[in-house]
Short mmCIF file of C-alpha atoms in Angstrom, two decimals:
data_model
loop_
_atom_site.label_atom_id
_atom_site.label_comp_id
_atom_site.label_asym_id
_atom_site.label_seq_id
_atom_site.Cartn_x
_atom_site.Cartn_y
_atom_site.Cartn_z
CA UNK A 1 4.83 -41.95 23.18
CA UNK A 2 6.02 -39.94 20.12
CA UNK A 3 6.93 -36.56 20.77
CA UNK A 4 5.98 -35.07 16.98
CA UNK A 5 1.99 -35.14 16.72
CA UNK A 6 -0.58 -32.89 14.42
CA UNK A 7 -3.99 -32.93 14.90
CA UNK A 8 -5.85 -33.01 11.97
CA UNK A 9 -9.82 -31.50 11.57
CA UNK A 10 -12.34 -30.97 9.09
CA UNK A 11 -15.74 -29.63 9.44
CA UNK A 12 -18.38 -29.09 6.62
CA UNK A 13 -16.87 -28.02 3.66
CA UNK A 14 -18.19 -24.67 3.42
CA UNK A 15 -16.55 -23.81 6.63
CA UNK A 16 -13.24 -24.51 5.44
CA UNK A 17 -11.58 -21.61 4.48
CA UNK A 18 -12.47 -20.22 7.91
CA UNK A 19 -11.12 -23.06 9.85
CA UNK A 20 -8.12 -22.83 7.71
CA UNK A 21 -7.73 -18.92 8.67
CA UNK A 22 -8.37 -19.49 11.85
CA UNK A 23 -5.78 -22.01 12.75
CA UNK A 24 -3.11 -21.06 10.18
CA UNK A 25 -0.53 -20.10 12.58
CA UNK A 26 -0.78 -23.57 13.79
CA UNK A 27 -1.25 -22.85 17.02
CA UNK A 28 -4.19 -24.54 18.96
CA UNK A 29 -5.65 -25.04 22.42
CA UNK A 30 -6.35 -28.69 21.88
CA UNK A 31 -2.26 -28.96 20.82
CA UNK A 32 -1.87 -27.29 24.42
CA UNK A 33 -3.92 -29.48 25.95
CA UNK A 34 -2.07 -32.32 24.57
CA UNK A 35 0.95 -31.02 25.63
CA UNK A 36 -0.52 -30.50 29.57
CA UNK A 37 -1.33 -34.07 29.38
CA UNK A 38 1.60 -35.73 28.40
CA UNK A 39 3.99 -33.07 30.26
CA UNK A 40 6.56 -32.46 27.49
CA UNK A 41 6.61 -29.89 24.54
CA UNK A 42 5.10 -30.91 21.68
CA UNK A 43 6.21 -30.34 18.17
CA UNK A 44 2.37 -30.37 17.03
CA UNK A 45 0.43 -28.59 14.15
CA UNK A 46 -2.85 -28.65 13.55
CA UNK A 47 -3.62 -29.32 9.69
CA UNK A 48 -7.60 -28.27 8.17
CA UNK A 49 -8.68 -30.60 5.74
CA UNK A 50 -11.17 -29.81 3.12
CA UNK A 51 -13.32 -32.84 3.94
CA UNK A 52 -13.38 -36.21 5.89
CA UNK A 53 -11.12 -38.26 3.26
CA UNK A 54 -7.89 -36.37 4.49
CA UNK A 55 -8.31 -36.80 7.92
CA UNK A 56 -9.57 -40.83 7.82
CA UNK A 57 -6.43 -41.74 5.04
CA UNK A 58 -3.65 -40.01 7.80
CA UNK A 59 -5.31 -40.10 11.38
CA UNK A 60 -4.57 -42.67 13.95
CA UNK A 61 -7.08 -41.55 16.23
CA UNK A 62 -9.82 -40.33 14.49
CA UNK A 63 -13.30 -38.88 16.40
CA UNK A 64 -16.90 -38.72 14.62
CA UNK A 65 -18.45 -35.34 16.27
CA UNK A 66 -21.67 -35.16 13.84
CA UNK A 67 -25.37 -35.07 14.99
CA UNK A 68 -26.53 -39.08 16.32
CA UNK A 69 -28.76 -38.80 13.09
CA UNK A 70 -26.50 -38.31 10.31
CA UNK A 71 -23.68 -40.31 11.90
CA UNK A 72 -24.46 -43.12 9.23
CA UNK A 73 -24.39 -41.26 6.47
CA UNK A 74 -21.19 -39.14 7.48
CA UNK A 75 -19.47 -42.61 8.22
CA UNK A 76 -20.77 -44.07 5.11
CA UNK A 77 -18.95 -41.42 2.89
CA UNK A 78 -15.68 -41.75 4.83
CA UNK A 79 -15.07 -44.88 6.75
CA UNK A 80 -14.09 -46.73 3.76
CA UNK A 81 -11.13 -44.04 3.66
CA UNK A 82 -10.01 -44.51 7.86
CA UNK A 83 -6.26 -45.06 7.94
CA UNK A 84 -5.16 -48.92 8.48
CA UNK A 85 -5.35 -50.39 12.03
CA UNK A 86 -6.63 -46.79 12.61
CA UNK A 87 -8.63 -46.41 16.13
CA UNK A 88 -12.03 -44.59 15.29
CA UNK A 89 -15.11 -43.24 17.49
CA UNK A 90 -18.05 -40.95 18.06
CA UNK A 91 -19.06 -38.77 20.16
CA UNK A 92 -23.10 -38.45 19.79
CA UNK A 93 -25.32 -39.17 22.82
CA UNK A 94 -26.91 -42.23 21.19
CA UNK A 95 -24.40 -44.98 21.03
CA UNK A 96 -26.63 -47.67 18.98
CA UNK A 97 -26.75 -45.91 15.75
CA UNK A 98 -23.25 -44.95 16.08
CA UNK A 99 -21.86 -48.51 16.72
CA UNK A 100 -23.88 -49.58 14.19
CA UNK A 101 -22.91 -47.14 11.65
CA UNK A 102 -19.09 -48.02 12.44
CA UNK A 103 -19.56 -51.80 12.25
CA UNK A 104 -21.25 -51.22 8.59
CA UNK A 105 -18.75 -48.86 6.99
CA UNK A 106 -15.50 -49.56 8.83
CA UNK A 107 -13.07 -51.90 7.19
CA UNK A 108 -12.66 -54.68 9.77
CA UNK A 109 -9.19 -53.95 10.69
CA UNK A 110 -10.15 -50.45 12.52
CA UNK A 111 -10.71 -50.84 15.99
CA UNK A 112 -13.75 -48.76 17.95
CA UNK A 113 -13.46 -46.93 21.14
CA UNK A 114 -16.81 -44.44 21.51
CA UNK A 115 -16.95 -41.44 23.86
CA UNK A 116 -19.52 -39.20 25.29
CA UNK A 117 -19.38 -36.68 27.83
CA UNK A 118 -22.23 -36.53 30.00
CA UNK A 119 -22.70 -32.63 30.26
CA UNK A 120 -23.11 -29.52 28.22
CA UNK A 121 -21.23 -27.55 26.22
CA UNK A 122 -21.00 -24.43 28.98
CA UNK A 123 -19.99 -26.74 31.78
CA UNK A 124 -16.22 -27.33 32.75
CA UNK A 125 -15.20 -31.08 31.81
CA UNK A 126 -13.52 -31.81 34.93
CA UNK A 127 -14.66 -33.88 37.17
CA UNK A 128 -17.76 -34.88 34.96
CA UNK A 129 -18.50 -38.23 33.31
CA UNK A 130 -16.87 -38.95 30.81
CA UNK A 131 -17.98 -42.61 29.26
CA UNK A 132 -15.56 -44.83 27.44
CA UNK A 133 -17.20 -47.37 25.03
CA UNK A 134 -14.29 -50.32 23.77
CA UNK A 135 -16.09 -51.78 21.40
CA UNK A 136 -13.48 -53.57 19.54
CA UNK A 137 -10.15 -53.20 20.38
CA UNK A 138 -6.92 -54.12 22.13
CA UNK A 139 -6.38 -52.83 25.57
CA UNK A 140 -3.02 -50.94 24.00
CA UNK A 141 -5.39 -49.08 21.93
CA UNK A 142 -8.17 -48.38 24.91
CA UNK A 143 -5.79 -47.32 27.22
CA UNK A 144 -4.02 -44.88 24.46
CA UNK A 145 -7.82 -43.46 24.13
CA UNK A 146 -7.99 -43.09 27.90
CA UNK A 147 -4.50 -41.36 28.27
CA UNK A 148 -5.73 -38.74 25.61
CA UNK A 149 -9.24 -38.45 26.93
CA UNK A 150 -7.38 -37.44 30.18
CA UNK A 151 -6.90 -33.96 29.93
CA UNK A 152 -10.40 -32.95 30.14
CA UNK A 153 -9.69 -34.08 33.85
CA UNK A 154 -13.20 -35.83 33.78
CA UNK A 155 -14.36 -38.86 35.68
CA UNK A 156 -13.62 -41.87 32.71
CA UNK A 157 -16.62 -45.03 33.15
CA UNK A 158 -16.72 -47.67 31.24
CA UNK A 159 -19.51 -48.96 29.88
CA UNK A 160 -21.00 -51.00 26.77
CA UNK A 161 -22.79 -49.17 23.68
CA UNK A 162 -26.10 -50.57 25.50
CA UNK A 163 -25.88 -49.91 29.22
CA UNK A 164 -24.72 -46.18 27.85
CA UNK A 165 -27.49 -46.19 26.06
CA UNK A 166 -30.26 -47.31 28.68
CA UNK A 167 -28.47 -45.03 31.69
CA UNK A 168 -28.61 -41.91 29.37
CA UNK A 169 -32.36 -42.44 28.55
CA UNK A 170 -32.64 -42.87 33.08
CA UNK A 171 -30.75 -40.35 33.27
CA UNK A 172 -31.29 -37.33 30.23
CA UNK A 173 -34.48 -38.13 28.09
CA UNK A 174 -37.36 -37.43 30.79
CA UNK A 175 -35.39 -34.98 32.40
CA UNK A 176 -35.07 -32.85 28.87
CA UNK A 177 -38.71 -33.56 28.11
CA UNK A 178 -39.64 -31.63 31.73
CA UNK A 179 -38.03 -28.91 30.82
CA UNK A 180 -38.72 -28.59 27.05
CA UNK A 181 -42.18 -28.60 28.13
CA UNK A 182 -41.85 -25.95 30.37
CA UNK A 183 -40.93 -23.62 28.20
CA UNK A 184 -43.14 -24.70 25.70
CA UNK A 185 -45.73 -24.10 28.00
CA UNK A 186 -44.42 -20.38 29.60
CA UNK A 187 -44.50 -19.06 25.65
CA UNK A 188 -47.94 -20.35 24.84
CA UNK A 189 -49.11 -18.21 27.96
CA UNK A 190 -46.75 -15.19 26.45
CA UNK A 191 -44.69 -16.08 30.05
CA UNK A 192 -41.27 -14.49 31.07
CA UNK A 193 -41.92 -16.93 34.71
CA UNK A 194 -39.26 -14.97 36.12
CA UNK A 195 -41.17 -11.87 35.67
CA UNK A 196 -44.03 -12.83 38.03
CA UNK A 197 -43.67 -13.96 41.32
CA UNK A 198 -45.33 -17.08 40.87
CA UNK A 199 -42.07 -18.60 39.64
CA UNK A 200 -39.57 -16.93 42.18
CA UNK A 201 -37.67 -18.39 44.68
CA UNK A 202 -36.87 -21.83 45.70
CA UNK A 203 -37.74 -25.15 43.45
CA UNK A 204 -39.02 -22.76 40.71
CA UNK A 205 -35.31 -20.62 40.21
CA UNK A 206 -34.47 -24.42 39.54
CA UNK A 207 -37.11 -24.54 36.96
CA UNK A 208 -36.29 -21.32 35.20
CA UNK A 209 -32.87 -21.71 35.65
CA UNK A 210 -32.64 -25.17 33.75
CA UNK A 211 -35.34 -24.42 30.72
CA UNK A 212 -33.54 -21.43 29.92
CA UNK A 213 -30.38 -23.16 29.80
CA UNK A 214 -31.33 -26.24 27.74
CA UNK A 215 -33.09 -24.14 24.93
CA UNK A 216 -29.33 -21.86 25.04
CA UNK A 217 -27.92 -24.83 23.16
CA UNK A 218 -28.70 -26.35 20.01
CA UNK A 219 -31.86 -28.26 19.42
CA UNK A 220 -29.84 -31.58 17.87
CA UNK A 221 -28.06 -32.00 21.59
CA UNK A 222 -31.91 -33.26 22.60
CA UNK A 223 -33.33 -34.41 19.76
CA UNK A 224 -30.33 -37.18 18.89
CA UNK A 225 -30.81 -38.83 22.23
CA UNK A 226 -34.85 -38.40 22.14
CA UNK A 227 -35.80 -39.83 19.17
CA UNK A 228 -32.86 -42.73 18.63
CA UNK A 229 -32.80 -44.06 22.08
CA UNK A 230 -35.63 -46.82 21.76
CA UNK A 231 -35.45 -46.55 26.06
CA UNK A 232 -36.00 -42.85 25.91
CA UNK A 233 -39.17 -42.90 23.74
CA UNK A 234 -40.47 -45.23 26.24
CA UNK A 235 -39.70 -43.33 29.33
CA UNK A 236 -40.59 -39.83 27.82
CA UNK A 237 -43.77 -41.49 26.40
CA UNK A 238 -44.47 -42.55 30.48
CA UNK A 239 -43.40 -39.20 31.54
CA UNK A 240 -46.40 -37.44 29.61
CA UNK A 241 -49.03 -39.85 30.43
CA UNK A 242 -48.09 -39.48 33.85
CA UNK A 243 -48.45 -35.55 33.57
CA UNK A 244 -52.16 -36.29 31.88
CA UNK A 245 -53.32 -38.42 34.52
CA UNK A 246 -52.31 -36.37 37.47
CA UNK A 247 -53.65 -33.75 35.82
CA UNK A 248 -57.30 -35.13 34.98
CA UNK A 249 -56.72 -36.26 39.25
CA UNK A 250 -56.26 -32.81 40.01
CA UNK A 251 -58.94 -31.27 37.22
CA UNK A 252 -61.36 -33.90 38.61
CA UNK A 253 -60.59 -32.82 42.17
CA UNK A 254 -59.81 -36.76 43.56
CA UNK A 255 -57.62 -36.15 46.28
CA UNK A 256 -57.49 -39.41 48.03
CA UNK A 257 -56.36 -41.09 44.96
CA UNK A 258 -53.94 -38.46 44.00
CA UNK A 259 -52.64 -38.30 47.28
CA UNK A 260 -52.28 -42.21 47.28
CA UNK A 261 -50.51 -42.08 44.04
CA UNK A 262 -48.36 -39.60 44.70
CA UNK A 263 -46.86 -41.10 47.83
CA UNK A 264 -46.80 -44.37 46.78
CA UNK A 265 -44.38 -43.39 43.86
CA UNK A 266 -42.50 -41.38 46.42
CA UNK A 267 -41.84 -44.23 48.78
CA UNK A 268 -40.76 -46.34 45.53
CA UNK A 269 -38.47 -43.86 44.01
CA UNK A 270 -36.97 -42.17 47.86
CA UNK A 271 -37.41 -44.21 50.91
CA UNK A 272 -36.65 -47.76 48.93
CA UNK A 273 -33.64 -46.30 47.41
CA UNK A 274 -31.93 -45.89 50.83
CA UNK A 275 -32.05 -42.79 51.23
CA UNK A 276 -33.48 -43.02 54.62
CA UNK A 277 -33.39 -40.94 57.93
CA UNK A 278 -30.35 -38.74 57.76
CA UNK A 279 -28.96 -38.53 54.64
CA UNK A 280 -29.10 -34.75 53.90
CA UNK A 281 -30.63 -33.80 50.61
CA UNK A 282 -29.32 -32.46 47.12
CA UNK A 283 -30.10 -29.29 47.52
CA UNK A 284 -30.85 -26.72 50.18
CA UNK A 285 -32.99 -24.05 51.12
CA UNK A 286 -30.22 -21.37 51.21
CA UNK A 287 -29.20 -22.95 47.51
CA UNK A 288 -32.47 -22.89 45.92
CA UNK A 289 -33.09 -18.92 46.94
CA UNK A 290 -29.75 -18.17 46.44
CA UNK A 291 -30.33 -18.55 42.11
CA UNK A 292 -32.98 -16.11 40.39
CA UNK A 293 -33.64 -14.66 37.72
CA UNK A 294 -36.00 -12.17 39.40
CA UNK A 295 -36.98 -10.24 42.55
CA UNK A 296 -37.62 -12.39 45.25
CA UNK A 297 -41.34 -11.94 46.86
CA UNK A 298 -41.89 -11.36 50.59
CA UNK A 299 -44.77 -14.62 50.25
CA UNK A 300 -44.15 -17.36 47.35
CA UNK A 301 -47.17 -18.36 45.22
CA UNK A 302 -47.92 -21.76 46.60
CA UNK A 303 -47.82 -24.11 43.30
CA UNK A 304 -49.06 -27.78 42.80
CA UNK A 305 -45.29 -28.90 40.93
CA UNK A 306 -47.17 -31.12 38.09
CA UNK A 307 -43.68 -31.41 36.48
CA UNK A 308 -42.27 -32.46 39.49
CA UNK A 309 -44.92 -35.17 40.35
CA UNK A 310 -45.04 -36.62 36.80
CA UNK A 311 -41.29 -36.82 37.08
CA UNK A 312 -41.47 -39.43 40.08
CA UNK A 313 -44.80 -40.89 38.75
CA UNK A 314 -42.60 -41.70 35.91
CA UNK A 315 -40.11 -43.39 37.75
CA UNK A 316 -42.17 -45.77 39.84
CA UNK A 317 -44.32 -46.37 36.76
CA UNK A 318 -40.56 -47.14 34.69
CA UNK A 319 -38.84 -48.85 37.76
CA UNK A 320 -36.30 -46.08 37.81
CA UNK A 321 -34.18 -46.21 40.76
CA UNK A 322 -32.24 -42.65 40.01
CA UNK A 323 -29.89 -43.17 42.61
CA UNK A 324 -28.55 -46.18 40.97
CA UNK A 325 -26.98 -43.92 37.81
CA UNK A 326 -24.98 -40.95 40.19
CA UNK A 327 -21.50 -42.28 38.72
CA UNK A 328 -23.04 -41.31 34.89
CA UNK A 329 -25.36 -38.65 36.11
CA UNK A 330 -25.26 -34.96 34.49
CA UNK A 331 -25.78 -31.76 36.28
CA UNK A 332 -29.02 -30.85 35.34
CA UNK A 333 -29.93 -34.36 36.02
CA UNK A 334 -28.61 -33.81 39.45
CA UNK A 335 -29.97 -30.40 40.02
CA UNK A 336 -33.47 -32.13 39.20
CA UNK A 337 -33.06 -34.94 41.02
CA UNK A 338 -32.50 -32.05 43.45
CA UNK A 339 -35.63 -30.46 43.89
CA UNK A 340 -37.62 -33.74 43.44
CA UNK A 341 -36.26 -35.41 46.23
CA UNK A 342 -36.41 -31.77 48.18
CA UNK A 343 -40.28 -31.92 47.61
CA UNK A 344 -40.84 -35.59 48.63
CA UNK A 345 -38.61 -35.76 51.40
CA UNK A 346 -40.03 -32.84 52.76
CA UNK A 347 -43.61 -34.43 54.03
CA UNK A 348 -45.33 -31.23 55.04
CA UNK A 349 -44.41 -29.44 51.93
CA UNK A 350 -45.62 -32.37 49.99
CA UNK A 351 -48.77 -32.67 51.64
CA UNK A 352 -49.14 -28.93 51.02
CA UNK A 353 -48.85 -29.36 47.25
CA UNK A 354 -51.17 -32.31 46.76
CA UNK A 355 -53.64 -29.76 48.45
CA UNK A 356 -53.20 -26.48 46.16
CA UNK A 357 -53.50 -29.41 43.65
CA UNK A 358 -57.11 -29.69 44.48
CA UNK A 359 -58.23 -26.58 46.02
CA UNK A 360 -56.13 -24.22 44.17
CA UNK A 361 -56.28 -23.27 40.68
CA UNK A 362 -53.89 -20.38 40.60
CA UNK A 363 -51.90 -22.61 38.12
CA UNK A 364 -54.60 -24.19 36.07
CA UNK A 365 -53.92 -22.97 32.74
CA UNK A 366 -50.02 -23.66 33.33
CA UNK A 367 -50.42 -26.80 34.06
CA UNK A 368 -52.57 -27.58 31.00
CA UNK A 369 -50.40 -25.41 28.66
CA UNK A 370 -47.99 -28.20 30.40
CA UNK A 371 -50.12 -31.49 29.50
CA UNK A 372 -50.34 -30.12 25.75
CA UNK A 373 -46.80 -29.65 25.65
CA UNK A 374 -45.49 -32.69 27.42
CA UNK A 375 -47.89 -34.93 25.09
CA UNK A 376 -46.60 -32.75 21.67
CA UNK A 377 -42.78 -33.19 22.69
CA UNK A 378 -43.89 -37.08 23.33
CA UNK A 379 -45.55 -37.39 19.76
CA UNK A 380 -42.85 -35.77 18.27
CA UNK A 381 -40.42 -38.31 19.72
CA UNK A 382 -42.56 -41.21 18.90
CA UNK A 383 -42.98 -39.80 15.42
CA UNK A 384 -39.37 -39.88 14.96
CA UNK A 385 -39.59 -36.21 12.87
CA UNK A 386 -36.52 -34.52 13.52
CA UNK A 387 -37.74 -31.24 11.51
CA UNK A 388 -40.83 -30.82 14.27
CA UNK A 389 -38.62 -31.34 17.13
CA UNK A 390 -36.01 -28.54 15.13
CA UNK A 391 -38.86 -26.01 14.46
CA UNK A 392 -40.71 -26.23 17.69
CA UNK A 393 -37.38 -26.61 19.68
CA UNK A 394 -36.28 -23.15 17.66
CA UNK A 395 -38.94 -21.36 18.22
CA UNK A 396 -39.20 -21.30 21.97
CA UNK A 397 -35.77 -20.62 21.72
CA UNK A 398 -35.94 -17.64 19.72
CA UNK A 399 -38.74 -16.77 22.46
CA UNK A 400 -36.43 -16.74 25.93
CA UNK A 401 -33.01 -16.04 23.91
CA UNK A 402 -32.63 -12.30 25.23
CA UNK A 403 -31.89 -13.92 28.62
CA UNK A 404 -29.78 -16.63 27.97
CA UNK A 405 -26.48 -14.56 28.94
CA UNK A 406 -27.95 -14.09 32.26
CA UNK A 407 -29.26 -18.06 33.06
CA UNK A 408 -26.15 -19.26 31.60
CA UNK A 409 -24.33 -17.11 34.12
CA UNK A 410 -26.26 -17.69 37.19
CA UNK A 411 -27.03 -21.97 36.11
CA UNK A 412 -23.35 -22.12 35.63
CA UNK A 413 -23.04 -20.74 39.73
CA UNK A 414 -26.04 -22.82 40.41
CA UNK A 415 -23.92 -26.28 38.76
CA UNK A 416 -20.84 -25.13 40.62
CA UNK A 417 -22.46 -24.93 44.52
CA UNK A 418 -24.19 -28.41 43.80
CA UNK A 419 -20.98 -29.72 42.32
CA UNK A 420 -19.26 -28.93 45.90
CA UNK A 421 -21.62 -30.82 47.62
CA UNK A 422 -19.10 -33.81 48.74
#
């Protein structure tokens, strides 16, 4: 490969005298990145362009990294600009508006190699997925995309625009929508969880934990994949009817057929997916105590886990086999995988929660602050209304943001213990 590279950026205009400042000495961890990867010093620069003409007319490589719901109109202004024979991708969680944006505007000499990392912005890369899209292209081309790709040190899997696109919505949608409505839920009670004991210890440090750190980030991670995944309206849609009709089960106090729904939908989602007998689980006692935000109680608050039920309700009702999508799983995705299969594979402990369900009602109005919430994050999704999902995304955010620095931490410790797990 050619020794004398630059890597040339642009962001929104308004931010370009900045970038320019900052990376005038040309100097740049990506160039030293670049230069781990292909073990020889580099000669590189890194050049700030005013806009996206620059960098399309003299990249050979060039990567999209714009919100899933502008990517058409960002590709619209500059695609007809992209460098001859020029390899060109994206990187937004929904790959169907993106492939479609680059077959519309693209001259038809570019060819299309899409990327997504399947983890958040405060996790380390390496061994994470990492999935490769060659969409059109020469196997030179998709191989020089997976030798630069490389020095993230993540896990690369191949996939098409669709199956990404289907195993994200498995994998991401409902799992954001559980804990989106969680917090929703804590701030219309005026709840810091942490602060009581009722959400100490065990499953719920997983609960805090994971809310906390999905409201740290910015609201269009969530809201790209939501709304412009056809397969994740569908399954977050499921996801809140399942919370309402557990909930009117346990309201209603029908125990037999909550109990038979419940374990039905277990024994569809756990014991058919192999995971029989000895297998040992995701998570741990010892792990789940070892994460919280506050002081552990001498006795935990027995609680009925609505958001944990719906979750597996929703994946019998979906025919989700969550096993099946490990290879392009996230962490949070594992970490709640986690603590669901920890409550149903745990048949004492399950048979204790269907029973608070009905007899206790320490969590009533949590668990229909829940309902409300998991229905309004659904609507919004269905809607397709980017500005709700912004504005109520924001302002739970601006609600728990005083202890983001402190979930961030302890989630990041959290990811790290599961991620040892062989």
């Amino acid at each position: 490969m050619p020794t004398n590279r630059s890597v040339h950026a642009c962001d929104t205009r308004d931010k370009f005298e900045a970038l320019n400042e900052e990376f005038s000495d040309n100097v740049s961890t990506v160039v030293i990145a670049f230069s781990q990867m292909f073990n020889k010093i580099l000669q590189d620069k890194v050049v700030i362009f005013e806009d996206g003409y620059g960098v399309s007319r003299s990249s050979d490589y060039i990567i999209y990294s714009v919100e899933a719901e502008t990517i058409d109109k960002v590709v619209a202004e500059y695609g007809r600009a992209t460098k001859k024979h020029a390899i060109v991708g994206g990187q937004t969680s929904c790959k169907a508006p993106e492939i479609a944006a680059f077959e519309r505007h693209l001259p038809s000499d570019i060819e299309i190699i899409s990327c997504h990392s399947l983890h958040g912005p405060n996790v380390d890369p390496e061994e994470q997925p990492l999935v490769l899209v060659k969409h059109r292209a020469s196997q030179q081309s998709f191989d020089l995309v997976s030798r630069i790709l490389s020095c993230f040190g993540s896990k690369l899997v191949h996939l098409s625009a669709e199956a990404h696109d289907r195993i994200t919505a498995d994998t991401q949608a409902v799992t954001h929508a559980a804990f989106l409505s969680m917090g929703t839920a804590w701030r219309a009670n005026n709840q810091f969880p942490w602060e009581t004991t009722r959400y100490v210890g065990g499953i719920e440090n997983v609960k805090c934990n994971i809310t906390l750190r999905i409201y740290s980030n910015k609201w269009h991670v969530y809201a790209g994949l939501a709304i412009m995944n056809p397969s994740a309206k569908q399954q977050i849609r499921q996801y809140a009817e399942s919370v309402t009709d557990l909930f009117k089960l346990m309201l209603g106090g029908h125990k037999a057929e909550l109990e038979k729904r419940v374990k039905t939908a277990g024994e569809a989602v756990f014991a058919t997916a192999g995971r029989r007998g000895g297998e040992p689980l995701l998570l741990s006692d010892e792990v789940l105590d070892r994460f919280s935000l506050g002081r552990m109680p001498k006795e935990r608050t027995p609680n009925n886990h609505l958001s944990l039920l719906a979750m597996v309700d929703c994946w019998w009702k979906l025919g989700i086999v969550p096993y099946d999508h490990m290879i392009c799983s996230t962490p949070l995705f594992r970490l709640w995988l986690g603590v669901t299969e920890y409550l149903f594979r745990k048949s004492a402990l399950l048979d204790e929660v269907i029973d608070i369900a009905i007899n206790d009602d320490t969590f009533r109005s949590d668990d229909l602050e829940f309902t409300f919430a998991a229905r309004g994050w659904s609507d919004c999704v269905s809607f397709g209304d980017f500005w709700s999902y912004r504005d109520r995304f924001e302002q739970i955010q601006s609600y728990f943001a005083p202890r983001f620095p402190e979930a961030t931490r302890i989630g990041n410790e959290m990811i790290k213990v599961l991620l040892e797990k062989p």
